[in-house]
């Protein structure tokens, strides 16, 4: 036998006997790797005379091809055998309980916001937003709070440190400044993309958002949520306000109809002003809306004060309208019965998994949008 035939017989014999893919890989490197025996032969062709190369070339190349083919064939065999062995050894026990999966939940306030927005959107209200950090003008002055008047104090305002110009910004104490920003068309600060841009009348917007007051007990938290409503047109009156609120309340509480009453109140930015109460029953320890003989306060409202329209450049002899402000967290408590408002923002995941909602629930079964 020639040296080449010896080499080929040795290599193919070892390939056939390789017990696993690792051993086979070692043989491949030994034969065909950079410094392998077959590679060395191929390299030696370069230093042969043309005649010699003519005879040796086909022999060496043939050897290389056959060895490579033998290795590839054995590799396929070994891989199939190794897969069979793994499948035979491994067992999947489908009866084992799955590891627990932690699922997030929608916070009740966000759920209630979505429900409220869905109902008002269905009634044709657009969405407007404004900044949490406000100035005195939008939060108070334009809303007809007299300067230095105690009415300003009643909001327990969080003030920020004065800026270089001496102006003290504040955390908005209500969502009413969005009324002003909408009517003044200034609710689009540079770089922000609030949903509804400011507009001229007719106006029909709601404005949901966070509000802040220095207050903390079972029914107050320093940060809470409101939804403001504003409708401005030529002939809007209190009857429209009552109808809108009655419709909303019935749909929100998923009732055919509700009994409500206006109670005279005072807000600087409305005249006349009222609080609306809804009929309820608290005798069983929980609040049941739509039955009983008691009243639960549900929303502040009124006809927009002419001074507010004037501050926003709208002629009160031509335009008039109503406004209202709901406490979202309070409404959530009435509907879903959370006992202490402070728990809502304590970030306790046990509380959230108890009171939270599935992210896939429809916003409101009573809403035509759901
Ligand atoms: N801004 C009031 C508050 O925070 C709520 C409110 C009352 C808003 C009457 C209104 C309104 O727009 O007309 O207490």
JSON list of C-alpha atoms and ligand atoms in Angstrom, two decimals, residues 154-155 173-176 179 213 224 226-229 267 269-270 273-274 299-304 322-326, ligand 1:
[
{"chain": "A", "resi": 154, "resn": "UNK", "atom": "CA", "xyz": [-58.70, 76.96, 51.32]},
{"chain": "A", "resi": 155, "resn": "UNK", "atom": "CA", "xyz": [-56.80, 74.84, 48.83]},
{"chain": "A", "resi": 173, "resn": "UNK", "atom": "CA", "xyz": [-54.77, 72.23, 43.41]},
{"chain": "A", "resi": 174, "resn": "UNK", "atom": "CA", "xyz": [-57.47, 71.27, 40.90]},
{"chain": "A", "resi": 175, "resn": "UNK", "atom": "CA", "xyz": [-57.87, 70.51, 37.20]},
{"chain": "A", "resi": 176, "resn": "UNK", "atom": "CA", "xyz": [-59.79, 73.79, 36.67]},
{"chain": "A", "resi": 179, "resn": "UNK", "atom": "CA", "xyz": [-60.36, 75.24, 31.53]},
{"chain": "A", "resi": 213, "resn": "UNK", "atom": "CA", "xyz": [-53.27, 69.58, 48.32]},
{"chain": "A", "resi": 224, "resn": "UNK", "atom": "CA", "xyz": [-55.40, 62.81, 44.11]},
{"chain": "A", "resi": 226, "resn": "UNK", "atom": "CA", "xyz": [-59.87, 64.93, 39.23]},
{"chain": "A", "resi": 227, "resn": "UNK", "atom": "CA", "xyz": [-61.77, 65.11, 35.97]},
{"chain": "A", "resi": 228, "resn": "UNK", "atom": "CA", "xyz": [-62.78, 68.57, 34.95]},
{"chain": "A", "resi": 229, "resn": "UNK", "atom": "CA", "xyz": [-65.53, 69.24, 32.45]},
{"chain": "A", "resi": 267, "resn": "UNK", "atom": "CA", "xyz": [-66.89, 78.29, 43.88]},
{"chain": "A", "resi": 269, "resn": "UNK", "atom": "CA", "xyz": [-65.19, 80.34, 39.12]},
{"chain": "A", "resi": 270, "resn": "UNK", "atom": "CA", "xyz": [-68.91, 79.53, 38.77]},
{"chain": "A", "resi": 273, "resn": "UNK", "atom": "CA", "xyz": [-72.42, 77.18, 41.88]},
{"chain": "A", "resi": 274, "resn": "UNK", "atom": "CA", "xyz": [-73.71, 73.86, 43.14]},
{"chain": "A", "resi": 299, "resn": "UNK", "atom": "CA", "xyz": [-69.43, 66.55, 41.99]},
{"chain": "A", "resi": 300, "resn": "UNK", "atom": "CA", "xyz": [-68.88, 70.31, 42.19]},
{"chain": "A", "resi": 301, "resn": "UNK", "atom": "CA", "xyz": [-70.28, 72.32, 39.31]},
{"chain": "A", "resi": 302, "resn": "UNK", "atom": "CA", "xyz": [-71.91, 75.51, 38.10]},
{"chain": "A", "resi": 303, "resn": "UNK", "atom": "CA", "xyz": [-72.24, 78.03, 35.30]},
{"chain": "A", "resi": 304, "resn": "UNK", "atom": "CA", "xyz": [-68.87, 79.46, 34.28]},
{"chain": "A", "resi": 322, "resn": "UNK", "atom": "CA", "xyz": [-71.08, 75.07, 32.54]},
{"chain": "A", "resi": 323, "resn": "UNK", "atom": "CA", "xyz": [-68.19, 73.40, 34.28]},
{"chain": "A", "resi": 324, "resn": "UNK", "atom": "CA", "xyz": [-67.82, 70.54, 36.74]},
{"chain": "A", "resi": 325, "resn": "UNK", "atom": "CA", "xyz": [-65.08, 68.83, 38.71]},
{"chain": "A", "resi": 326, "resn": "UNK", "atom": "CA", "xyz": [-65.19, 65.19, 39.81]},
{"chain": "B", "resi": 1, "resn": "LIG", "atom": "N1", "xyz": [-62.15, 72.85, 41.23]},
{"chain": "B", "resi": 1, "resn": "LIG", "atom": "C1", "xyz": [-63.11, 72.40, 42.22]},
{"chain": "B", "resi": 1, "resn": "LIG", "atom": "C2", "xyz": [-62.36, 71.73, 43.37]},
{"chain": "B", "resi": 1, "resn": "LIG", "atom": "O1", "xyz": [-61.30, 71.27, 43.17]},
{"chain": "B", "resi": 1, "resn": "LIG", "atom": "C3", "xyz": [-64.08, 71.44, 41.62]},
{"chain": "B", "resi": 1, "resn": "LIG", "atom": "C4", "xyz": [-64.98, 72.13, 40.69]},
{"chain": "B", "resi": 1, "resn": "LIG", "atom": "C5", "xyz": [-66.15, 72.70, 41.15]},
{"chain": "B", "resi": 1, "resn": "LIG", "atom": "C6", "xyz": [-64.66, 72.27, 39.36]},
{"chain": "B", "resi": 1, "resn": "LIG", "atom": "C7", "xyz": [-67.00, 73.36, 40.32]},
{"chain": "B", "resi": 1, "resn": "LIG", "atom": "C8", "xyz": [-65.51, 72.95, 38.51]},
{"chain": "B", "resi": 1, "resn": "LIG", "atom": "C9", "xyz": [-66.67, 73.50, 39.00]},
{"chain": "B", "resi": 1, "resn": "LIG", "atom": "O2", "xyz": [-65.25, 73.11, 37.23]},
{"chain": "B", "resi": 1, "resn": "LIG", "atom": "O3", "xyz": [-67.49, 74.14, 38.17]},
{"chain": "B", "resi": 1, "resn": "LIG", "atom": "O4", "xyz": [-62.88, 71.69, 44.44]}
]
